[in-house]
mmCIF file of C-alpha atoms in Angstrom:
data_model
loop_
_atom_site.group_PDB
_atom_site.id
_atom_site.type_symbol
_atom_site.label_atom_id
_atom_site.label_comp_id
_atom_site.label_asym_id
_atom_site.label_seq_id
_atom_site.Cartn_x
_atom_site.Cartn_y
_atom_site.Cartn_z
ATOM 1 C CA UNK R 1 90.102 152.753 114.372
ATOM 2 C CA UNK R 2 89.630 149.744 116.435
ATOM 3 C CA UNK R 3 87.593 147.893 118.860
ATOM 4 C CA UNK R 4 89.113 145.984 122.151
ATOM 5 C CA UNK R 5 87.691 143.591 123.619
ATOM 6 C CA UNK R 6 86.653 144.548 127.665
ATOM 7 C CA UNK R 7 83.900 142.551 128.942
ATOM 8 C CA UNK R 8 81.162 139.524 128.053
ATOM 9 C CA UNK R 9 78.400 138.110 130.514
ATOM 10 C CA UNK R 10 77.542 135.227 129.668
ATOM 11 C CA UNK R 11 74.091 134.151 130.433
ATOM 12 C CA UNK R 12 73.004 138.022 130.877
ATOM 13 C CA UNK R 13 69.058 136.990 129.897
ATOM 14 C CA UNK R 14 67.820 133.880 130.505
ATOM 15 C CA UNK R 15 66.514 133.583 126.696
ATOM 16 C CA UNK R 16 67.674 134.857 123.305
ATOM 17 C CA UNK R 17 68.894 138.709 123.200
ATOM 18 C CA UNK R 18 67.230 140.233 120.228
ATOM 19 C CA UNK R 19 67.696 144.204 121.261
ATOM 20 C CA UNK R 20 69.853 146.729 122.803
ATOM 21 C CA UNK R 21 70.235 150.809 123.607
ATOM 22 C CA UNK R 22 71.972 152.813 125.238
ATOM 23 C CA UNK R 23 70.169 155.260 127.219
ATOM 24 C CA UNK R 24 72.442 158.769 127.662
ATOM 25 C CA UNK R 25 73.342 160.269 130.934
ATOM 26 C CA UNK R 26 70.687 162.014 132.070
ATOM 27 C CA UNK R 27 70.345 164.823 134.762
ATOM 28 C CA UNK R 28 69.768 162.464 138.209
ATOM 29 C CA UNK R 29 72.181 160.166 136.767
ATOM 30 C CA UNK R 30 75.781 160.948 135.147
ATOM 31 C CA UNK R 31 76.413 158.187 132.944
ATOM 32 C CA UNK R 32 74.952 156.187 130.121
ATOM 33 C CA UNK R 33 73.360 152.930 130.656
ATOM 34 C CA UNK R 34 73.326 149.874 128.615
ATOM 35 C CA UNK R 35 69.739 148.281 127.817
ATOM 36 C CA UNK R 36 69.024 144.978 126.349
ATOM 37 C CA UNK R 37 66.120 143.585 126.167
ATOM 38 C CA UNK R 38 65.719 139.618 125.186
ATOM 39 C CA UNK R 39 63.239 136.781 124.615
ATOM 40 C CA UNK R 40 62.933 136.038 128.081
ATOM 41 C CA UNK R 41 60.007 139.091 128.309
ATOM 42 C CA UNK R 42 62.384 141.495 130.223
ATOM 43 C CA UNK R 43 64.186 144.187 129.537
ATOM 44 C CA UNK R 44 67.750 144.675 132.047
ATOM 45 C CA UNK R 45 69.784 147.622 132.769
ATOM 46 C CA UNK R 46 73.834 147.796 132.733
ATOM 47 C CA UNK R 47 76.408 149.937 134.171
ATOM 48 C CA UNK R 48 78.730 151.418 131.144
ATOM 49 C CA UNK R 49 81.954 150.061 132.166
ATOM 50 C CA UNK R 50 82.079 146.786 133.922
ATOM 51 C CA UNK R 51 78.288 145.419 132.629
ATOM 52 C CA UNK R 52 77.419 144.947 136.110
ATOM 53 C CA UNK R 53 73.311 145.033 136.861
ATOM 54 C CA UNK R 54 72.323 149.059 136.924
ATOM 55 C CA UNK R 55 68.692 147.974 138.122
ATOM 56 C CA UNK R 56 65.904 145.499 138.483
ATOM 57 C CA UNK R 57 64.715 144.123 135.078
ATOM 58 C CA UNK R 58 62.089 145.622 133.722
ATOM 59 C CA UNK R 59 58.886 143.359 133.072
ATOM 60 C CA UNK R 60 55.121 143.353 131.592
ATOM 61 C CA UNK R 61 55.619 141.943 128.568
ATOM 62 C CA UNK R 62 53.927 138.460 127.806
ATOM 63 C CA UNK R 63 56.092 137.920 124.684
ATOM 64 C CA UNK R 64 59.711 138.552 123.922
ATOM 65 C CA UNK R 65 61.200 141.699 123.127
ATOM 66 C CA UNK R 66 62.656 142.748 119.947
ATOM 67 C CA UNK R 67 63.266 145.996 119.928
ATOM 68 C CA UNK R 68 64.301 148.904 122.338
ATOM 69 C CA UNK R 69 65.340 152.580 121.392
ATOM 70 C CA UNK R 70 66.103 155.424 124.076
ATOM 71 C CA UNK R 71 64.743 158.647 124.946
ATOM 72 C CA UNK R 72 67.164 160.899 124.224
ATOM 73 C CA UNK R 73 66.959 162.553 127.489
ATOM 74 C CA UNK R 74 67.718 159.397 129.287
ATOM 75 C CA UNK R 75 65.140 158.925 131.468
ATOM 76 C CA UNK R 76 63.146 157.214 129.394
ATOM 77 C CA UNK R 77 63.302 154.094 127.149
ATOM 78 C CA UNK R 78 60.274 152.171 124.992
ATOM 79 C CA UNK R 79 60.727 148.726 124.265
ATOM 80 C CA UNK R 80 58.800 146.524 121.477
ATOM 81 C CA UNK R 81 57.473 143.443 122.545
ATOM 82 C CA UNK R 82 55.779 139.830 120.101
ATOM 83 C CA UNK R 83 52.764 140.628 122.097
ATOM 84 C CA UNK R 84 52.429 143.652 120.250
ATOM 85 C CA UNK R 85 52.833 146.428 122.808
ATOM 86 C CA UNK R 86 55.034 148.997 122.919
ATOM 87 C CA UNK R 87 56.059 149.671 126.954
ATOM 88 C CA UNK R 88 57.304 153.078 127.529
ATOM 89 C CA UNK R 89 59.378 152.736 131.292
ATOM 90 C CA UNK R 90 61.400 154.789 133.113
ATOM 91 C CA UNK R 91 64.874 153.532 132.730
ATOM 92 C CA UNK R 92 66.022 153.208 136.313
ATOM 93 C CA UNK R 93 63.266 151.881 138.162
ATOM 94 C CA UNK R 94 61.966 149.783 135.433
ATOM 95 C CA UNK R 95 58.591 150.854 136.148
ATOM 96 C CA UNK R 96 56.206 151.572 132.970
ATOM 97 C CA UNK R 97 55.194 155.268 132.282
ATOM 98 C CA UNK R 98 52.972 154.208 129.037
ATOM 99 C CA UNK R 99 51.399 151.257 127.038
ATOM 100 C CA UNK R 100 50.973 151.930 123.384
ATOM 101 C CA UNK R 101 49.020 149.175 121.883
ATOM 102 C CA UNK R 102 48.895 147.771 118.296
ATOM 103 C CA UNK R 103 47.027 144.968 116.548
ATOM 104 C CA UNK R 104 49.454 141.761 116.303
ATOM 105 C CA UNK R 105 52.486 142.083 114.409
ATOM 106 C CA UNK R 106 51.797 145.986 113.639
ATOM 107 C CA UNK R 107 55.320 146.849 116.100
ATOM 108 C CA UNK R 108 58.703 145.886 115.261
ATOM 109 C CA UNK R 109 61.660 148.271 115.516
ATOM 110 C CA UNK R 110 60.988 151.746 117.415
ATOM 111 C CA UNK R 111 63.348 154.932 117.894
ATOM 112 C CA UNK R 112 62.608 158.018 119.149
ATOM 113 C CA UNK R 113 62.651 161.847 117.562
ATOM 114 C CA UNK R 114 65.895 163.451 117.881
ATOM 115 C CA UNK R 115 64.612 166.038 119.688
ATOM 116 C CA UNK R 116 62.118 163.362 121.596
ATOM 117 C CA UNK R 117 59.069 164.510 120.843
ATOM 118 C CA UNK R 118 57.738 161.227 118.821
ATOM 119 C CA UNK R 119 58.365 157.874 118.852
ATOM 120 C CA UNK R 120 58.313 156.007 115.011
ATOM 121 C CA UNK R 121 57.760 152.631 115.448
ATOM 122 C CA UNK R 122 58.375 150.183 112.174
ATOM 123 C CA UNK R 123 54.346 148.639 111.453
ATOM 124 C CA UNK R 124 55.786 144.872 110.433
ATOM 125 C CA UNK R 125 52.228 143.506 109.074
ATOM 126 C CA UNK R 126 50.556 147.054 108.494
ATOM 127 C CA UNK R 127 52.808 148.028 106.280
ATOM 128 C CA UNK R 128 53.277 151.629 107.673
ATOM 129 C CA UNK R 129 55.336 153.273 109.980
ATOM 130 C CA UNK R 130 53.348 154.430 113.315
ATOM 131 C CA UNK R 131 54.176 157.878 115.076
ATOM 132 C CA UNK R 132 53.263 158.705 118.351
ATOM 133 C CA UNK R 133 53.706 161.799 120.587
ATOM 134 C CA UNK R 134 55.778 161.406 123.919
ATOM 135 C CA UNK R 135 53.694 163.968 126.206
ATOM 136 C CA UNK R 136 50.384 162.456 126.412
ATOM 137 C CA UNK R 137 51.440 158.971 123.981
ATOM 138 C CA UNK R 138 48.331 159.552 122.094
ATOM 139 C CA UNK R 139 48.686 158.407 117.810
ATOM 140 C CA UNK R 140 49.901 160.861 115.563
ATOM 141 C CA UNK R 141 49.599 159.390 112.470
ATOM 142 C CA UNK R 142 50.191 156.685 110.387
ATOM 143 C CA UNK R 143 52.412 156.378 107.208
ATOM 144 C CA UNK R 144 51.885 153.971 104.584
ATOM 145 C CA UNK R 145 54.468 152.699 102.772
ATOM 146 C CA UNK R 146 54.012 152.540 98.875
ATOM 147 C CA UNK R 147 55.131 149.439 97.237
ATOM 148 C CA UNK R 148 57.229 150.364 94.327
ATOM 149 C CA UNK R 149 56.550 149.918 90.536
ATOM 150 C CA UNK R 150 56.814 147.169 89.559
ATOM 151 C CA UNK R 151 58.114 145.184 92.584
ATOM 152 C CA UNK R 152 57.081 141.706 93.667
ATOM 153 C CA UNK R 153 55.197 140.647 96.719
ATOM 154 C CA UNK R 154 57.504 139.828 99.687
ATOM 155 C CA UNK R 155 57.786 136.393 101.300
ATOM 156 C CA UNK R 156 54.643 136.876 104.002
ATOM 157 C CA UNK R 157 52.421 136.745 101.850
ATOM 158 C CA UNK R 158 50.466 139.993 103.379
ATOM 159 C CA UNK R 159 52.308 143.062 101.112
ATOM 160 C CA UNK R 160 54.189 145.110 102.557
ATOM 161 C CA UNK R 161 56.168 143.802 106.324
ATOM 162 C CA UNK R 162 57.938 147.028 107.554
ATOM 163 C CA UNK R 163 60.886 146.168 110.339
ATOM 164 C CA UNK R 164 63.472 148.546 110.993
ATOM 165 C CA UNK R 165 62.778 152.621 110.745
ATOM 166 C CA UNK R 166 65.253 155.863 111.405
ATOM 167 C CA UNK R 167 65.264 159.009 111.661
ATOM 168 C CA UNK R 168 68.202 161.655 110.434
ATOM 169 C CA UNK R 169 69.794 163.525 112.860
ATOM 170 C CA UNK R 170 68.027 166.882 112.346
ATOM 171 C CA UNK R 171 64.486 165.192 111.980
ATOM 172 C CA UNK R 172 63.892 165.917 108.587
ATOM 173 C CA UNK R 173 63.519 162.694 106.873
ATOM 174 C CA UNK R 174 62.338 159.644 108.364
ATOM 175 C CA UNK R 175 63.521 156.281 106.260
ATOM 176 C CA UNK R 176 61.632 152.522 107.059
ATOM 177 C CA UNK R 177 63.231 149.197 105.885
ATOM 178 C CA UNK R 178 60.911 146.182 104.801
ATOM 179 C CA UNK R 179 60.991 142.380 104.550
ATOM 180 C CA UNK R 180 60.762 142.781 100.485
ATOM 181 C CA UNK R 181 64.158 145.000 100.564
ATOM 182 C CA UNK R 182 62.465 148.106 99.839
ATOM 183 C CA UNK R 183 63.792 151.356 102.017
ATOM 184 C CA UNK R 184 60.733 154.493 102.129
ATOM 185 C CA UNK R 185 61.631 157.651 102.724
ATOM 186 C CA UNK R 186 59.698 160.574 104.363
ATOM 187 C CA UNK R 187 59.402 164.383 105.065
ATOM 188 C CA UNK R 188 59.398 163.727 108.988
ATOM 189 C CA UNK R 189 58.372 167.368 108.615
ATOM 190 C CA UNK R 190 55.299 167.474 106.040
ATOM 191 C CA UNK R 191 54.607 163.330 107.285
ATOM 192 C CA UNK R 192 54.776 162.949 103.325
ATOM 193 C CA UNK R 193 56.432 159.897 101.025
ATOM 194 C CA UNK R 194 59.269 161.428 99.089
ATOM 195 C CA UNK R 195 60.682 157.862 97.607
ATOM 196 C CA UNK R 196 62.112 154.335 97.810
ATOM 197 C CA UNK R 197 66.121 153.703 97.887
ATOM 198 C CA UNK R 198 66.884 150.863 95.441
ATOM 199 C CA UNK R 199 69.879 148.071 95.764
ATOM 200 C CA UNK R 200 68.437 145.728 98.506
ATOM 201 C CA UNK R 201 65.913 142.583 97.569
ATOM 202 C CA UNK R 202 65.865 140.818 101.279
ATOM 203 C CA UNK R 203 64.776 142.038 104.684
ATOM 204 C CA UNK R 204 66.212 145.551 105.755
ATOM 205 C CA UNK R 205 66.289 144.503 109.167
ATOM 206 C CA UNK R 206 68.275 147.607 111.165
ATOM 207 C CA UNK R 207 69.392 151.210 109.738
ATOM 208 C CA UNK R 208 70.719 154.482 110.995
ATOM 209 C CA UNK R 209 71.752 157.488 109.991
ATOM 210 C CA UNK R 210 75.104 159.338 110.071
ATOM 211 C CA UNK R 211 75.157 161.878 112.941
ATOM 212 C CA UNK R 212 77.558 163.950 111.172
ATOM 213 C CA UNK R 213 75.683 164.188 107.961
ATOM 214 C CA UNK R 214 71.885 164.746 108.039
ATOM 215 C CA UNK R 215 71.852 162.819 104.722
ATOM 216 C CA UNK R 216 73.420 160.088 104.712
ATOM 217 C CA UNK R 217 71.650 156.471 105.500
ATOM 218 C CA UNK R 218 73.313 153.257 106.364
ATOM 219 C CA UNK R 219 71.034 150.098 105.922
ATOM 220 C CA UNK R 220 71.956 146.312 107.109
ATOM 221 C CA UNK R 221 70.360 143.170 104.888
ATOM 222 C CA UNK R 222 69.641 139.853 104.838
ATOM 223 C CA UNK R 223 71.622 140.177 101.261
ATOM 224 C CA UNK R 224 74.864 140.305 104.037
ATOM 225 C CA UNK R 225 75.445 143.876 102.026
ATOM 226 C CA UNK R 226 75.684 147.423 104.002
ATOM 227 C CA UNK R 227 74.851 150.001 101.883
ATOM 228 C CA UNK R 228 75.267 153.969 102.060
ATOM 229 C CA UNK R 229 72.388 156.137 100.856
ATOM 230 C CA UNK R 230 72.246 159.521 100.350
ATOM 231 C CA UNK R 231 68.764 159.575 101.169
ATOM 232 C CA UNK R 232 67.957 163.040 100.187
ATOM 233 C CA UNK R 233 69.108 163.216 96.798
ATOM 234 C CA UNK R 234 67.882 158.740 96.320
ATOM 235 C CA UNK R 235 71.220 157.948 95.705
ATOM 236 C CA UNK R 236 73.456 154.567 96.377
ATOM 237 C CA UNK R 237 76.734 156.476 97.995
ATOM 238 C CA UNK R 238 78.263 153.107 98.635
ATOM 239 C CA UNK R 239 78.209 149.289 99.245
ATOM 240 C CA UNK R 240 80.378 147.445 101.595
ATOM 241 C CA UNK R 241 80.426 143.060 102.339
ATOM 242 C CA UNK R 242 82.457 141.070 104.270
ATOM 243 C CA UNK R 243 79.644 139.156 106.568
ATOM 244 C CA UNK R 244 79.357 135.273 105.421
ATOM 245 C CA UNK R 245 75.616 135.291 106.418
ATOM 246 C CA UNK R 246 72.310 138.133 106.908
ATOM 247 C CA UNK R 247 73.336 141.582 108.660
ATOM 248 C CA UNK R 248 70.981 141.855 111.474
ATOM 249 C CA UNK R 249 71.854 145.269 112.977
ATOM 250 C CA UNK R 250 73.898 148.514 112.306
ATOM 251 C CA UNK R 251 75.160 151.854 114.414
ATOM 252 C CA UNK R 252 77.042 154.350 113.264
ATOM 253 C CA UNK R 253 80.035 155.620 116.007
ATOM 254 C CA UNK R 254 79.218 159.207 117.316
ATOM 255 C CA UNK R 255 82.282 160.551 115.602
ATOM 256 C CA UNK R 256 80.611 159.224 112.073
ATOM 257 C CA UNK R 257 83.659 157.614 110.874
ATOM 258 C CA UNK R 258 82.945 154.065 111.793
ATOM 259 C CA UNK R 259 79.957 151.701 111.483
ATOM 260 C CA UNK R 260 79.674 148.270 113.280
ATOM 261 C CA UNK R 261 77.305 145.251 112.239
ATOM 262 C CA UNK R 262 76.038 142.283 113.954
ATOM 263 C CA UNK R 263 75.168 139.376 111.713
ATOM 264 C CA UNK R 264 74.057 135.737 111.668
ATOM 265 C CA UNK R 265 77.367 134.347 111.173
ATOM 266 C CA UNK R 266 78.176 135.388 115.006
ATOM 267 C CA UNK R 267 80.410 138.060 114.322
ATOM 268 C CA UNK R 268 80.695 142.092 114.692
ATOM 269 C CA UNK R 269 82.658 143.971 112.231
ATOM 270 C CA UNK R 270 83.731 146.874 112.679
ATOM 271 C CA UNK R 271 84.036 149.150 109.050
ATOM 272 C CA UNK R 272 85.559 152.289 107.912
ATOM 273 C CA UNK R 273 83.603 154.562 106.031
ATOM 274 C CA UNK R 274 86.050 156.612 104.405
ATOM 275 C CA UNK R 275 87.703 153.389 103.380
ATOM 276 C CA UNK R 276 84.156 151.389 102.683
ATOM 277 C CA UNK R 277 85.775 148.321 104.376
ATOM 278 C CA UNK R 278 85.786 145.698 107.244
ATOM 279 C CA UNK R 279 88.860 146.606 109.441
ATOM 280 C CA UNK R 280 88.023 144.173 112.339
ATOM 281 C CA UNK R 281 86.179 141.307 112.982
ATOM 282 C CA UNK R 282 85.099 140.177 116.675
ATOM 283 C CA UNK R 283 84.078 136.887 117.131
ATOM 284 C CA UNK R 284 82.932 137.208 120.985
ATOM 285 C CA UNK R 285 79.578 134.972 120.551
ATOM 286 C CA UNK R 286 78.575 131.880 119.469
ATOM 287 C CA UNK R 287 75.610 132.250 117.941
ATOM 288 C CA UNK R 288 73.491 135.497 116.040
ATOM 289 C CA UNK R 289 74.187 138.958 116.863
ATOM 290 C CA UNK R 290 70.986 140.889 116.720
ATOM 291 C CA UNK R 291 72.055 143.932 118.068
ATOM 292 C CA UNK R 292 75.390 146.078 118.286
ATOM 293 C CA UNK R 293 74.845 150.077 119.494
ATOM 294 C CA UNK R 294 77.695 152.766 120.090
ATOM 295 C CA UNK R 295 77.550 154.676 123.374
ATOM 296 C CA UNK R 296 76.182 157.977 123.012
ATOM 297 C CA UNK R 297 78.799 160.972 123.495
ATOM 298 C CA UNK R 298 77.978 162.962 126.973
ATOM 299 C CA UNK R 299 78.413 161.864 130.874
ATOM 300 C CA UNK R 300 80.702 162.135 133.281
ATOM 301 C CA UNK R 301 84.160 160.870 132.931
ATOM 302 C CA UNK R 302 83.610 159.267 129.570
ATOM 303 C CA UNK R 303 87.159 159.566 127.840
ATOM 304 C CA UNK R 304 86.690 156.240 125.317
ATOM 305 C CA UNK R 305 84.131 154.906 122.994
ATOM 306 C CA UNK R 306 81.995 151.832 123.696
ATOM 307 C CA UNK R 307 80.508 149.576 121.999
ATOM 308 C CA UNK R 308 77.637 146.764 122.788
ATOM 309 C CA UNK R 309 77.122 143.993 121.226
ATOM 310 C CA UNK R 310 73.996 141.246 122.391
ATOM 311 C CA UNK R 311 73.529 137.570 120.777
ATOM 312 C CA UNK R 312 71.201 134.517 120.765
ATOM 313 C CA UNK R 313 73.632 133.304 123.005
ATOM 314 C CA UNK R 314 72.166 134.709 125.584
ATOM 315 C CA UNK R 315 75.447 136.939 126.266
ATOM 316 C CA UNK R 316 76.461 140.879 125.888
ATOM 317 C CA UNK R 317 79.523 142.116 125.707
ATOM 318 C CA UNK R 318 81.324 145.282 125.338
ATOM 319 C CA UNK R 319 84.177 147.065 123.483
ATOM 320 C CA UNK R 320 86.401 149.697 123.571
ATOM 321 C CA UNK R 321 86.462 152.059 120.549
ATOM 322 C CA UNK R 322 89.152 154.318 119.339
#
C-alpha cells in the first residue's frame, strides 16, 4: 500500500483549514466531492480529481469551522462552527437546509448515522454527546458521558470536554473521545453507556471505525499514539507511533487495511494495520494537519483510492491510494 502524491492548492481558504469530508456520489451527481471547511467561516466544495472549485463556498457561520461530516446520501453535509451552530446545507448549492443550535462550546466534531437517520455531534463543554434526527432536525437525546473511577479532572477545568465521536459501521455502538483521554462507548441502539476504553491520558481529538469490522475502533491522541480498540469486547487490540508531535485526525481506507493520520508535526502517515506500522510519510504541508479523509467507494469512473489531506497552512492536497 501506498499513497502518491497528485495535487496541493495552496491558499485553498483564506484562513486555517481545521476540517474535511468527502461527500459520496449521489443520484443528480456521479462523483464524490471533497469538503473542507476552515477558519475563514466557509465551508468550499472540490472536484475529486484535479481539486478544482465544485461550487460557491458555503457561508453563515460567524466563527470558524471545525468540523464537517457527510450525509451519506450525498446531498447533504453539516458542518460545526466556534459560534456554536451546527449548519446542515445542501452540498452543491451551498445553501443551508437546517440550523441546529447549542449553547457555546456544546458542538465540536459531528458525523452522521450510517444509515443517515441521526446526526451525533461530540458536546465539547457539556460533556455529552448530542443526537439529532435528520427529517425534521428536532433533539433526540442527549448522552452523558461518565467520568471514570477514579480519573482526574481534565485540563478545562469544567469536567468532562467531549471532541471527537463515531459511529460503527452497522450503528450499533456509538464511541466519543474527550480532552481528559477517556473514550465512552454506547448502545447506539438502547442510547445506553456500556464503558470507557483505557490507554489514552490526552485529548482524543478524531476516531473512526473499521468499515470492515463492526468492532473495531481506531482513536488519534495528543499522546502522538493510534490505538486499536475492540470496542465491543473493551479491549486494547493494538498501539501504533511514529508521529513526533499530537495526532489530530484519523480515517480508515474503505478497503480497511490502511489508516492515515494527520498530526502537528505537518505530516500524514500512512499505516498498515495488519503490520501495526507507518509505511509512508508525506510531508506536503508546512504547518498542522487537522484533517486527512479517504474517498468513499461508489461513483462513476472511480478506479483508484484518494486521499485528502487539509492544514493550517491554508492548503489541501490529495493522494492517490493503492
Amino acid at each position: 500500500m501506498k499513497l502518491a502524491g497528485l495535487k496541493s492548492v495552496d491558499g485553498a481558504h483564506e484562513e486555517s483549514i481545521w476540517a474535511a469530508a468527502w461527500a459520496p456520489a449521489a443520484d443528480h451527481r456521479p462523483t464524490a466531492v471533497l469538503l473542507t471547511g476552515a477558519l475563514d467561516e466557509t465551508v468550499r466544495a472540490w472536484r475529486p480529481d484535479d481539486l478544482a472549485s465544485a461550487g460557491p463556498p458555503a457561508r453563515g457561520h460567524a466563527l470558524g469551522v471545525v468540523s464537517l461530516a457527510a450525509h451519506p446520501a450525498g446531498a447533504l453535509a453539516a458542518a460545526v462552527s466556534l459560534d456554536s451552530f451546527v449548519r446542515v446545507f445542501d452540498v452543491d448549492s451551498g445553501a443551508s437546509v437546517a440550523t441546529l443550535e447549542a449553547p457555546p462550546s456544546e458542538v465540536w466534531g459531528v458525523q452522521f448515522h450510517p444509515k443517515g437517520n441521526a446526526l451525533a455531534a461530540a458536546g465539547g463543554g457539556s460533556g455529552s454527546v448530542k443526537l439529532w434526527d435528520t427529517e425534521k432536525w428536532q433533539s433526540i437525546t442527549s448522552l452523558a458521558v461518565p467520568r471514570p473511577e477514579g480519573a482526574r479532572p481534565d485540563k478545562t477545568g469544567s469536567g468532562k470536554f467531549v471532541l471527537s465521536v463515531a459511529w460503527s459501521p452497522d450503528g450499533k455502538l456509538l464511541a466519543c473521545g474527550s480532552m481528559d483521554g477517556t473514550i465512552a462507548v454506547y448502545d447506539a441502539i438502547r442510547m445506553k453507556f456500556l464503558h470507557h476504553l483505557e490507554g489514552h491520558h490526552m485529548p482524543v481529538r478524531s476516531m473512526v471505525f473499521s468499515p470492515v469490522d463492526p468492532h473495531v475502533l481506531f482513536t488519534a491522541c495528543d499522546d502522538c499514539h493510534i490505538h486499536i480498540y475492540d470496542a465491543k469486547e473493551k479491549t486494547l487490540i493494538g498501539a501504533m507511533s511514529g508521529h513526533a508531535s499530537w495526532v489530530l485526525s484519523i480515517d480508515v481506507s474503505p478497503d480497511g487495511l490502511a489508516v492515515a493520520t494527520g498530526s502537528s508535526d505537518r505530516t500524514v502517515r500512512l499505516w498498515d494495520i495488519n503490520m501495526r506500522s507507518s509505511v509512508q510519510t508525506m510531508s506536503n504541508h508546512s504547518d498542522q494537519v487537522w484533517a486527512v479523509a479517504f474517498r468513499p467507494p461508489g461513483g462513476a469512473g472511480v478506479r483508484a483510492g484518494r486521499l485528502a489531506s487539509a492544514s493550517d497552512d491554508k492548503s489541501i492536497s490529495l493522494y492517490d491510494y493503492s
